[in-house]
PDB file of C-alpha atoms in Angstrom:
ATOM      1  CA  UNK A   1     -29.585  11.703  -1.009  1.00 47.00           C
ATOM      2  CA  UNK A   2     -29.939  15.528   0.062  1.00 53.00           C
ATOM      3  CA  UNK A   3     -27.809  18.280  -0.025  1.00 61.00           C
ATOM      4  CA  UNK A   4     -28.146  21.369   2.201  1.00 71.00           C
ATOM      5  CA  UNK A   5     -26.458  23.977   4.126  1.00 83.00           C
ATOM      6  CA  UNK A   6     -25.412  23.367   7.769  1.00 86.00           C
ATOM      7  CA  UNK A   7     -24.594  26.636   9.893  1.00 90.00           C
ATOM      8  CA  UNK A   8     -23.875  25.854  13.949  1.00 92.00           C
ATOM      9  CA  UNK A   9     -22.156  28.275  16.228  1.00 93.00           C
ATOM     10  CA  UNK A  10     -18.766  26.832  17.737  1.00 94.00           C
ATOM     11  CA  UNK A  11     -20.696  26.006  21.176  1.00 94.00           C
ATOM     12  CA  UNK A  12     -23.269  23.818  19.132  1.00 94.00           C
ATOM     13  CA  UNK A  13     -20.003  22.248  17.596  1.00 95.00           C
ATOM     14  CA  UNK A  14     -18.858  21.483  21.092  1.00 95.00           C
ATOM     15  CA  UNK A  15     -21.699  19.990  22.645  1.00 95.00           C
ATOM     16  CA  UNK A  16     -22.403  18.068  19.399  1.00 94.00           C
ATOM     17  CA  UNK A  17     -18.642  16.089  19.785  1.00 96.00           C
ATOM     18  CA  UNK A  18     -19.534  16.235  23.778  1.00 95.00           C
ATOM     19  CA  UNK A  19     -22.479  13.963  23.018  1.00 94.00           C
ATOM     20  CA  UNK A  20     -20.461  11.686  20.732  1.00 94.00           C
ATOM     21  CA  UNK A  21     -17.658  11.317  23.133  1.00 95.00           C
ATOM     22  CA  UNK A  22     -20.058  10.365  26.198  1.00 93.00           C
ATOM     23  CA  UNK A  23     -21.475   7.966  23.755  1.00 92.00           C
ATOM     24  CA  UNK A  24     -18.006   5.903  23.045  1.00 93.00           C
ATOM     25  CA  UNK A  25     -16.415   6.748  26.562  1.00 92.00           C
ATOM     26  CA  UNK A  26     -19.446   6.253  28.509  1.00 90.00           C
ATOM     27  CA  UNK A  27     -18.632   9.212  30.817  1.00 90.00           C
ATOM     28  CA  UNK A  28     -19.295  13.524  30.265  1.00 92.00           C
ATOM     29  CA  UNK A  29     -16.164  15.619  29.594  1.00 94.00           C
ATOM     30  CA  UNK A  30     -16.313  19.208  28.877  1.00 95.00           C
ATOM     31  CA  UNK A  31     -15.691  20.229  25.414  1.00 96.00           C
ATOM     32  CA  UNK A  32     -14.278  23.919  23.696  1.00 95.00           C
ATOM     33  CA  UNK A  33     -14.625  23.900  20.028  1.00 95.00           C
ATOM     34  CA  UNK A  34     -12.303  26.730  18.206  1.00 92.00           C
ATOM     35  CA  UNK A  35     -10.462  27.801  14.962  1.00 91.00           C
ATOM     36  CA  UNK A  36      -7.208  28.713  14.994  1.00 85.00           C
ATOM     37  CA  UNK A  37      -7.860  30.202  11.039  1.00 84.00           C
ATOM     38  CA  UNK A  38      -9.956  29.918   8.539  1.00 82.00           C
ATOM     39  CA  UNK A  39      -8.420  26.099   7.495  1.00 86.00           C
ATOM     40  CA  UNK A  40      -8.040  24.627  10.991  1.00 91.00           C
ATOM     41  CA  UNK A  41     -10.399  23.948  14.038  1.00 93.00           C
ATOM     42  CA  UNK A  42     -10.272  21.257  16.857  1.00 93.00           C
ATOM     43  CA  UNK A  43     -11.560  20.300  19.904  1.00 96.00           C
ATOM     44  CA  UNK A  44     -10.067  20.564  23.697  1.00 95.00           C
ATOM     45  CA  UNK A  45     -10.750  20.120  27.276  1.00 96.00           C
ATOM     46  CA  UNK A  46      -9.505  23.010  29.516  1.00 94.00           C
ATOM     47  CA  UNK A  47     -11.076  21.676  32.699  1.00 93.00           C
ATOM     48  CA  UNK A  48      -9.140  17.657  32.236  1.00 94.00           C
ATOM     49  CA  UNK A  49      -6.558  15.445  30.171  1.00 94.00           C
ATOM     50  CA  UNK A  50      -8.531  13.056  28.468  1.00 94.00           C
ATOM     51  CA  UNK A  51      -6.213   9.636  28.894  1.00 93.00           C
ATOM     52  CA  UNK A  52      -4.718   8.323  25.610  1.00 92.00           C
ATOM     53  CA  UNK A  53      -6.757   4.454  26.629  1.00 92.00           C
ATOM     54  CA  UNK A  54      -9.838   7.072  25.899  1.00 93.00           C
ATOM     55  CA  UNK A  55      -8.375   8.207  22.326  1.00 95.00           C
ATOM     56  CA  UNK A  56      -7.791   5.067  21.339  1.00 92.00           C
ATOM     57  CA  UNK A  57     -11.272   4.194  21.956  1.00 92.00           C
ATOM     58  CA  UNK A  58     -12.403   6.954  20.317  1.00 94.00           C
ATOM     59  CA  UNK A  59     -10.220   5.825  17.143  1.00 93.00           C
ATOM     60  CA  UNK A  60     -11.452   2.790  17.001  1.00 90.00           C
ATOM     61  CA  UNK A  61     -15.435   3.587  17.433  1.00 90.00           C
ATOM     62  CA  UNK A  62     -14.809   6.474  14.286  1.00 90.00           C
ATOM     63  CA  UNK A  63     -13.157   3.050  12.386  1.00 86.00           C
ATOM     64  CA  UNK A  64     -10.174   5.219  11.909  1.00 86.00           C
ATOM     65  CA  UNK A  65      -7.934   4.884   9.185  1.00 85.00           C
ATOM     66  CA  UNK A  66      -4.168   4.239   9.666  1.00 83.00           C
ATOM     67  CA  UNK A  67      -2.778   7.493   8.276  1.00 85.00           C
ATOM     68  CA  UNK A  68      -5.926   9.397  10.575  1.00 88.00           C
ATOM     69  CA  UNK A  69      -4.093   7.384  13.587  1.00 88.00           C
ATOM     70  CA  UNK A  70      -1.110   8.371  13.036  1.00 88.00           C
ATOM     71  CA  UNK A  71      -2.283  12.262  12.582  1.00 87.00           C
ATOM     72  CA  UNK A  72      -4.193  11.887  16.011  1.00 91.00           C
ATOM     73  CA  UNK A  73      -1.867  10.338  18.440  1.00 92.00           C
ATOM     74  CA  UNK A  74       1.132  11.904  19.959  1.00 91.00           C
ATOM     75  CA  UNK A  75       4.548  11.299  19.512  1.00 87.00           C
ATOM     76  CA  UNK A  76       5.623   8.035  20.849  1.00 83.00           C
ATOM     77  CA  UNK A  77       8.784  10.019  22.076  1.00 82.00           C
ATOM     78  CA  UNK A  78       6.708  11.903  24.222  1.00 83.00           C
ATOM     79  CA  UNK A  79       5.695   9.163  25.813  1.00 84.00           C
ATOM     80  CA  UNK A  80       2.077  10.569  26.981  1.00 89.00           C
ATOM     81  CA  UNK A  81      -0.041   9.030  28.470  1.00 91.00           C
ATOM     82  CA  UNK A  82      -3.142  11.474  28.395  1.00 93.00           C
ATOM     83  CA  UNK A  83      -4.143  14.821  25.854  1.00 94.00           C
ATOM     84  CA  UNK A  84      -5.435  18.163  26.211  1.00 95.00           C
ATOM     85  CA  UNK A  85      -6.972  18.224  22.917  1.00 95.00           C
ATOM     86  CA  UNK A  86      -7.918  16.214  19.780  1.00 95.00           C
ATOM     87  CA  UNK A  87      -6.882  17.014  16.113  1.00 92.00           C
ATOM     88  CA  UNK A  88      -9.102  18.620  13.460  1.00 93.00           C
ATOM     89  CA  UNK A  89      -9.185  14.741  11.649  1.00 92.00           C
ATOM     90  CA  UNK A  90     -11.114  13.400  15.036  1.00 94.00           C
ATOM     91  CA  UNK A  91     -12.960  16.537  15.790  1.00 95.00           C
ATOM     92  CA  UNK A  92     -14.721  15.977  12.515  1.00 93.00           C
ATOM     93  CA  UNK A  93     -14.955  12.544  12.337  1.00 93.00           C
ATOM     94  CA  UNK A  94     -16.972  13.259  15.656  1.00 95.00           C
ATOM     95  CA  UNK A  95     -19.216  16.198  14.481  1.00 94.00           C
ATOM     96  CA  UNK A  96     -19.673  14.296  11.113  1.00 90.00           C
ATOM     97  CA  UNK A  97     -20.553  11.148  13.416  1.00 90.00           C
ATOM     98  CA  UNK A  98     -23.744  13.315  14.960  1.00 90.00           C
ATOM     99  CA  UNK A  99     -24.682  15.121  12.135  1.00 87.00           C
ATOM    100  CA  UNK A 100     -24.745  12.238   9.808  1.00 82.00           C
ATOM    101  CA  UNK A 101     -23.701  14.064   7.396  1.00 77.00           C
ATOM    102  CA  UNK A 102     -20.637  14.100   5.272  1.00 74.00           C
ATOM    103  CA  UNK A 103     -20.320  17.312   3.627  1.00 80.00           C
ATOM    104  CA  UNK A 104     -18.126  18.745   0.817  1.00 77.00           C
ATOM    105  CA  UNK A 105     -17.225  21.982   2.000  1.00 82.00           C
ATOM    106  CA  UNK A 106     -16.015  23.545   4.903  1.00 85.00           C
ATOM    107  CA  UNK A 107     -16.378  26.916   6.054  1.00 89.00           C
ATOM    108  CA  UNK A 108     -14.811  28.600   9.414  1.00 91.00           C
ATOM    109  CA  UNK A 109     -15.732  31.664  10.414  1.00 89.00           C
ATOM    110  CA  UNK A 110     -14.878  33.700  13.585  1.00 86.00           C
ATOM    111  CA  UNK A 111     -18.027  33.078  14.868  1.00 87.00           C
ATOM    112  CA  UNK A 112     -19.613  29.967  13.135  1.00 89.00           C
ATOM    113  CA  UNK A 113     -19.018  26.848  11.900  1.00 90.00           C
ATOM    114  CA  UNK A 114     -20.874  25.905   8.141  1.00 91.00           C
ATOM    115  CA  UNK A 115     -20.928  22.699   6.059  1.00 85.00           C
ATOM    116  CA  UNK A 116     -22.604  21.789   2.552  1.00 82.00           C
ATOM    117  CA  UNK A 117     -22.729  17.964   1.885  1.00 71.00           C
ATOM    118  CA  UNK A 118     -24.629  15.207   1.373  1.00 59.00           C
ATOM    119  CA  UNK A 119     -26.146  12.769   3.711  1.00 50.00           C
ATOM    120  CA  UNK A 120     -24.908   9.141   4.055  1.00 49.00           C
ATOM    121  CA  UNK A 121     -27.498   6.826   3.446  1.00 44.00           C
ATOM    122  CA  UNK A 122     -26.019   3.872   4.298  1.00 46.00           C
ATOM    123  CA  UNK A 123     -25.747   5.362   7.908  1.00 46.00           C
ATOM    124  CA  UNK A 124     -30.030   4.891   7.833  1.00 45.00           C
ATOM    125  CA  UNK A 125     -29.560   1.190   6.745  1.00 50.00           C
ATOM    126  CA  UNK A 126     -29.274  -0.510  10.436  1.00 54.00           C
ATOM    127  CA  UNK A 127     -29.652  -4.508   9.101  1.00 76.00           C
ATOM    128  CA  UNK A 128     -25.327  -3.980   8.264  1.00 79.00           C
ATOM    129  CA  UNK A 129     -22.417  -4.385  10.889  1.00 86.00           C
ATOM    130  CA  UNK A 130     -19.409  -2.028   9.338  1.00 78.00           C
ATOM    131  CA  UNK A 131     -15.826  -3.930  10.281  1.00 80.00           C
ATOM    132  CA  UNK A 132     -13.280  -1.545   9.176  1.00 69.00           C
ATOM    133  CA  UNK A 133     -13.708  -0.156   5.720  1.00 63.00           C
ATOM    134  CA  UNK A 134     -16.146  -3.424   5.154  1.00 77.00           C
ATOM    135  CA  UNK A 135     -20.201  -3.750   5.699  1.00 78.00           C
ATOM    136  CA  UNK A 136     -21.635  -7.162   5.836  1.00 86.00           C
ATOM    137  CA  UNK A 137     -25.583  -7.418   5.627  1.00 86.00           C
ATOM    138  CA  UNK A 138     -26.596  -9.582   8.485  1.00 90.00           C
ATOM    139  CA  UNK A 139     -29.415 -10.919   6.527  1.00 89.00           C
ATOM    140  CA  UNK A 140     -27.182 -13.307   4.600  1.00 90.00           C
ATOM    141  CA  UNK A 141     -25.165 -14.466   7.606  1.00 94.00           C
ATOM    142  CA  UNK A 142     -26.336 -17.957   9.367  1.00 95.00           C
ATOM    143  CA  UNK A 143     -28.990 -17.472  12.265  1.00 95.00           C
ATOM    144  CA  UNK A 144     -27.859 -17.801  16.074  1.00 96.00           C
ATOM    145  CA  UNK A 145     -29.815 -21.201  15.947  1.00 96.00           C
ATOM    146  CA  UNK A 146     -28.212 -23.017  13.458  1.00 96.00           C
ATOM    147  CA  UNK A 147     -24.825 -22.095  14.470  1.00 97.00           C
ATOM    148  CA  UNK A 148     -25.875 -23.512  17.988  1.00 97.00           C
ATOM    149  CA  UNK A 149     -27.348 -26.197  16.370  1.00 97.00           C
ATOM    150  CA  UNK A 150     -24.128 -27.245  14.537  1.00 97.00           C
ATOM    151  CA  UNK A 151     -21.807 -26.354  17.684  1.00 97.00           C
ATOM    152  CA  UNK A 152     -23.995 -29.411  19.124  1.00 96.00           C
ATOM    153  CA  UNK A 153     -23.843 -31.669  16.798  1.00 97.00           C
ATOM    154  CA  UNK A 154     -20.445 -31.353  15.851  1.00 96.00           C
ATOM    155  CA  UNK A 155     -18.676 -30.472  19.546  1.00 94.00           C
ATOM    156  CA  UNK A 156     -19.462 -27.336  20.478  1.00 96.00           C
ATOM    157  CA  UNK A 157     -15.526 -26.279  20.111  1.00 97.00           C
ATOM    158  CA  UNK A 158     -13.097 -24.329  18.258  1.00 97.00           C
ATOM    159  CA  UNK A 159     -12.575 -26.885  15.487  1.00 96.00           C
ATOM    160  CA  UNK A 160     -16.430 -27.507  14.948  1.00 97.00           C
ATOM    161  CA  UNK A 161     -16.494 -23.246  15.042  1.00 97.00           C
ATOM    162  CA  UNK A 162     -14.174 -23.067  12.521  1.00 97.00           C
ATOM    163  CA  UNK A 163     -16.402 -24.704  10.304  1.00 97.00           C
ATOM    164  CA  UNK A 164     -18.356 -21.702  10.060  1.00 97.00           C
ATOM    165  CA  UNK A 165     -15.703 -18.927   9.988  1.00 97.00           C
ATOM    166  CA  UNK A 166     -14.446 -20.887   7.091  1.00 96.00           C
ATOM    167  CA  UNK A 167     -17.565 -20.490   4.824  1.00 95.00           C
ATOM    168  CA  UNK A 168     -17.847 -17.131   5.820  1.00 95.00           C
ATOM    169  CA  UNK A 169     -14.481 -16.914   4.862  1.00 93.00           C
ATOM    170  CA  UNK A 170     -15.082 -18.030   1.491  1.00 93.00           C
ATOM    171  CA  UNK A 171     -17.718 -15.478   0.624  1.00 91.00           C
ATOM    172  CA  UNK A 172     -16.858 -12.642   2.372  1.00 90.00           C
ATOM    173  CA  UNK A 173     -12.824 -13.065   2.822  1.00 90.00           C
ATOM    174  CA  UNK A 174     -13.191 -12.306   6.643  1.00 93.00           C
ATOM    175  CA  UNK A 175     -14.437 -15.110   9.126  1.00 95.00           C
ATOM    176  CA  UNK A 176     -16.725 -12.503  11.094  1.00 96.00           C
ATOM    177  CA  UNK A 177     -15.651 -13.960  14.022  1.00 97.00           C
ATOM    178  CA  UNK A 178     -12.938 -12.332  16.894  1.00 96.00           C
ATOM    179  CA  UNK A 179     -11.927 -14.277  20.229  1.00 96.00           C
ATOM    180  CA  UNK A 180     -11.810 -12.298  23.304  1.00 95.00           C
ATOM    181  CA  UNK A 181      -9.452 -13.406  25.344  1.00 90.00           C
ATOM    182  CA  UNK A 182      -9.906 -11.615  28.564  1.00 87.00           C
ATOM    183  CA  UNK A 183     -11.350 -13.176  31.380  1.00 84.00           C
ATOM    184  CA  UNK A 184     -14.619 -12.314  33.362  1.00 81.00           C
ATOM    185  CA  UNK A 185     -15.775 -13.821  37.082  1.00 81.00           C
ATOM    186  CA  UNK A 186     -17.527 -16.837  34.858  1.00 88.00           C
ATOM    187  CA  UNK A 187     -15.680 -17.585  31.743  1.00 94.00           C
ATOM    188  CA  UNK A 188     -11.776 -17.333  30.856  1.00 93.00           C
ATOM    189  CA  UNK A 189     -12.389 -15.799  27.363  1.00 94.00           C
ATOM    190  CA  UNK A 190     -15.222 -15.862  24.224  1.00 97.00           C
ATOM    191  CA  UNK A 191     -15.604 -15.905  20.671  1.00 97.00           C
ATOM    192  CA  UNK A 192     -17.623 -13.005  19.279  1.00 97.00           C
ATOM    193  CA  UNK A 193     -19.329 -14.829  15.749  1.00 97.00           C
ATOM    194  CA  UNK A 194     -21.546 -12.481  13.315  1.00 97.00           C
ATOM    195  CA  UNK A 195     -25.122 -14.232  12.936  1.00 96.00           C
ATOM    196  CA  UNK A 196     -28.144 -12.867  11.178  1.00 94.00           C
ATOM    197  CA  UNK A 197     -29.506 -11.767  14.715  1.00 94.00           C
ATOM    198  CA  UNK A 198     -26.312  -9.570  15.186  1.00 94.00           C
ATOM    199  CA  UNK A 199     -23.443 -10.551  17.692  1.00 96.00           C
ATOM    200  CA  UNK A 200     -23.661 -14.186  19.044  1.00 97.00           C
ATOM    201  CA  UNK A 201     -21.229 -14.552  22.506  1.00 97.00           C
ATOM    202  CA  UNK A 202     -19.781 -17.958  22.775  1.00 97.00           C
ATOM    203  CA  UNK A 203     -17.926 -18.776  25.917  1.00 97.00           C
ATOM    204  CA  UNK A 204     -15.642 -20.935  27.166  1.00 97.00           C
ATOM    205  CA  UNK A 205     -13.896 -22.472  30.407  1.00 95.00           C
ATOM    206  CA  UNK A 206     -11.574 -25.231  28.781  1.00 93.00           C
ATOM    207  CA  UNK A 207      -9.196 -25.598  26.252  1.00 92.00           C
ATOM    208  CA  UNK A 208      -8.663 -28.792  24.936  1.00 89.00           C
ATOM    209  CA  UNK A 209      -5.287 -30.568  23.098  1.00 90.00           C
ATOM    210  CA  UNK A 210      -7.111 -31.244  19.861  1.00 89.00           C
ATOM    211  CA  UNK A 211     -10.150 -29.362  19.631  1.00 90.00           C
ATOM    212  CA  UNK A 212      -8.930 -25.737  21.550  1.00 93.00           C
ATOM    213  CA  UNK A 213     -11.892 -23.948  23.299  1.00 96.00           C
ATOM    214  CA  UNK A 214     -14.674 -25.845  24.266  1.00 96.00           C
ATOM    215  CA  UNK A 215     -17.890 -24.150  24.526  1.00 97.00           C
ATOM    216  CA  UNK A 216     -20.448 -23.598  27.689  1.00 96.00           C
ATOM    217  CA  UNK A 217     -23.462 -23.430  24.558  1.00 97.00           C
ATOM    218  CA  UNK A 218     -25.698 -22.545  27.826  1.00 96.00           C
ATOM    219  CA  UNK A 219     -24.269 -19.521  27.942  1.00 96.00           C
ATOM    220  CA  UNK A 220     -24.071 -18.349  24.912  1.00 97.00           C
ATOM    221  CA  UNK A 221     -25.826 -15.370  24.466  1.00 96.00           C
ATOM    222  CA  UNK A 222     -26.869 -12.069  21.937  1.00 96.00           C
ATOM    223  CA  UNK A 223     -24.994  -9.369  22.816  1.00 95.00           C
ATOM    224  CA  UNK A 224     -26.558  -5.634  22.747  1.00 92.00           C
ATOM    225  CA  UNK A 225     -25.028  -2.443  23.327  1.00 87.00           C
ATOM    226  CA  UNK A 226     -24.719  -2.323  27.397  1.00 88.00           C
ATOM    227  CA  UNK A 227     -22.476  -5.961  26.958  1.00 91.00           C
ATOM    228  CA  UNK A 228     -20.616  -4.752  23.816  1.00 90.00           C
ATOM    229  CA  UNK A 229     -19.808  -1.436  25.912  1.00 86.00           C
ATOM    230  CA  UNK A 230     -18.716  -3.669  28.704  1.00 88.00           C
ATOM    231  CA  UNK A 231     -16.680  -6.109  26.432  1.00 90.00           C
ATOM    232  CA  UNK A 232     -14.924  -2.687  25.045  1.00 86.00           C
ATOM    233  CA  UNK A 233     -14.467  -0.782  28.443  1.00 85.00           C
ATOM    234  CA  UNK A 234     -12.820  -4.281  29.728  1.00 87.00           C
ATOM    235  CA  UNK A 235     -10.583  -4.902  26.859  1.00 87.00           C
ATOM    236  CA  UNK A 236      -9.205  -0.824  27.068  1.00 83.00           C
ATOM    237  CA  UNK A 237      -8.310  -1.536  30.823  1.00 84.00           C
ATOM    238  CA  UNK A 238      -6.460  -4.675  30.114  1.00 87.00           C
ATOM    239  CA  UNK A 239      -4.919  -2.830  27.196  1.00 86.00           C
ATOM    240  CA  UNK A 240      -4.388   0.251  29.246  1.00 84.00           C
ATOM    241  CA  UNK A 241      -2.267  -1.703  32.169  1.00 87.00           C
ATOM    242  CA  UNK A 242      -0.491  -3.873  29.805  1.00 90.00           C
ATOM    243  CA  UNK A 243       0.852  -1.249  27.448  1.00 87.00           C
ATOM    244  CA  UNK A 244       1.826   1.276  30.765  1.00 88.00           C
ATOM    245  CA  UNK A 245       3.546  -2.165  32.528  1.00 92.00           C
ATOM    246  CA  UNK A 246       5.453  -2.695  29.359  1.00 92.00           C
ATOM    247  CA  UNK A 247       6.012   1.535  28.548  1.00 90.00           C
ATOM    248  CA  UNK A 248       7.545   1.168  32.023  1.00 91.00           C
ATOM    249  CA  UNK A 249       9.608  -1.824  31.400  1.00 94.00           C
ATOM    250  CA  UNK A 250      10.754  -0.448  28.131  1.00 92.00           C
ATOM    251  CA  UNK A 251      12.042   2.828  30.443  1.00 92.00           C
ATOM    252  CA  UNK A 252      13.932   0.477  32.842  1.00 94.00           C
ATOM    253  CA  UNK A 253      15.853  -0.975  29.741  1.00 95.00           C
ATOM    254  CA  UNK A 254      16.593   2.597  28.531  1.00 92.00           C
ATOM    255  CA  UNK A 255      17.667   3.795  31.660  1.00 92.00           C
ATOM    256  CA  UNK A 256      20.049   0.756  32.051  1.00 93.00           C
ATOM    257  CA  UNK A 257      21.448   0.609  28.573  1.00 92.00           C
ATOM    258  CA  UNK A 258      22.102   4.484  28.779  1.00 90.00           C
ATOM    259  CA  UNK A 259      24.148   3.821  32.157  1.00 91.00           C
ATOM    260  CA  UNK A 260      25.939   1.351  30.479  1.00 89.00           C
ATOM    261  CA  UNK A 261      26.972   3.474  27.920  1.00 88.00           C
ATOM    262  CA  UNK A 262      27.813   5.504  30.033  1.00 86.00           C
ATOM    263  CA  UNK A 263      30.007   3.714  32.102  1.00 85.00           C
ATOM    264  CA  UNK A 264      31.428   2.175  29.107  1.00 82.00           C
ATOM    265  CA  UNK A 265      32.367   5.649  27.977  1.00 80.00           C
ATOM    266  CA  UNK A 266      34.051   6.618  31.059  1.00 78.00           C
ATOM    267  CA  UNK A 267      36.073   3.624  31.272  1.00 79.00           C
ATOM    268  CA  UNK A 268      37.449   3.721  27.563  1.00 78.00           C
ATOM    269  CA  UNK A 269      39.023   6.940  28.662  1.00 78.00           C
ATOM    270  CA  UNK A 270      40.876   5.790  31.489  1.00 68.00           C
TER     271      UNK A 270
END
């Protein structure tokens, strides 16, 4: 590992998290990097709102930590649905993100930005898939082909799958597998499994009484990046609508149980 001195003027800051953010959110928003003093700097957009669906993207693609969450998000009293700025905590997760480098020491000046640190090799190793605060080396997971091959043999369902998940289970404690349960113009849902090839996609269109999902092996598939971006952009719409549908329906039940209260008020002093 090497350890050097990092100086970058607050616009080079800004464009740096700009590129990051197009990266995750798939779309360009205009970035102004600042310190308020020498112990705190962040990131904001003066021309837009970035939605919250977008920060919580953003969380997840940094692997956030709980406690980083919590610092990030606004108020659940606030109710907001969209922010003006992130915190310090994600503006340099982001930066640290492009640099690839996680430095030591911090510096703000009124005019520049400097870092000292060292460089995270395990960011050059690319044959690893990082699951939270995990990394599992693909090398020793099963290959797309035999997992097919057993899926045929045994079924191609959700028991025969489960099979798998449980050896992986064994020697990793995690199954390395996640069902996806929202629904695209050919499948109602898939199972995304962990191979030694990277991320194997294995649809379904039925769900049976004894065995669960059954699989359509003809279309399972390797993702890449464009289908994992897809899968995520998907999932944060569904996500999106569902928790605004249910923020509204929580609202309604406010609302009524404060006119209640009201009226219950009233009526105890007549």
């Amino acid at each position: 590992m090497s350890s050097k001195v990092i100086k970058l003027t607050w616009s080079e800051v800004a464009e740096m998290v700009r590129t990051e953010l197009r990266k995750i959110i798939g779309r360009d928003v205009f970035c102004v990097a600042k310190s308020d003093d020498d112990t705190y700097w962040d990131i904001s957009f003066p021309l837009e709102r970035l939605p919250l669906s977008d920060l919580h993207r953003i969380l997840e693609a940094l692997d956030a930590t709980d406690s980083q969450r919590d610092l990030s998000l606004p108020p659940e009293e606030d109710h907001a649905d969209s922010v003006s700025s992130l915190s310090m905590t994600v503006s340099q997760l982001l930066l640290r993100r492009n640099l690839r480098y996680d430095w030591e020491y911090l510096h703000l000046a009124e005019d520049s930005f400097w870092v000292l640190g060292e460089r995270d090799a395990h960011e050059t190793n690319s044959d690893f898939i990082k699951v939270g605060n995990q990394r599992f080396s693909l090398g020793e997971l099963k290959s797309r082909q035999e997992v097919l091959d057993y899926l045929r043999e045994n079924g191609a369902s959700h028991t025969a799958l489960m099979d798998i998940c449980e050896e992986y289970r064994e020697k990793y404690q995690n199954e390395l597998c996640w069902h996806y349960p929202t629904t695209d113009e050919l499948h109602l849902g898939t199972f995304l499994l962990l191979v030694k090839e990277g991320v194997l996609s294995l649809p379904f269109n039925e769900v049976d009484s004894v065995d669960y999902e059954l699989f359509c092996l003809e279309d399972a598939c390797l993702c890449d990046a464009a289908s994992i971006n897809l899968l995520i952009a998907d999932w944060y719409r569904f996500d999106s609508d569902l928790r605004h549908a249910m923020e509204g329906m929580r609202r309604y039940y406010e609302k009524k149980e404060a006119v209640s209260n009201e009226n219950k008020a009233v009526s105890d002093c007549t």
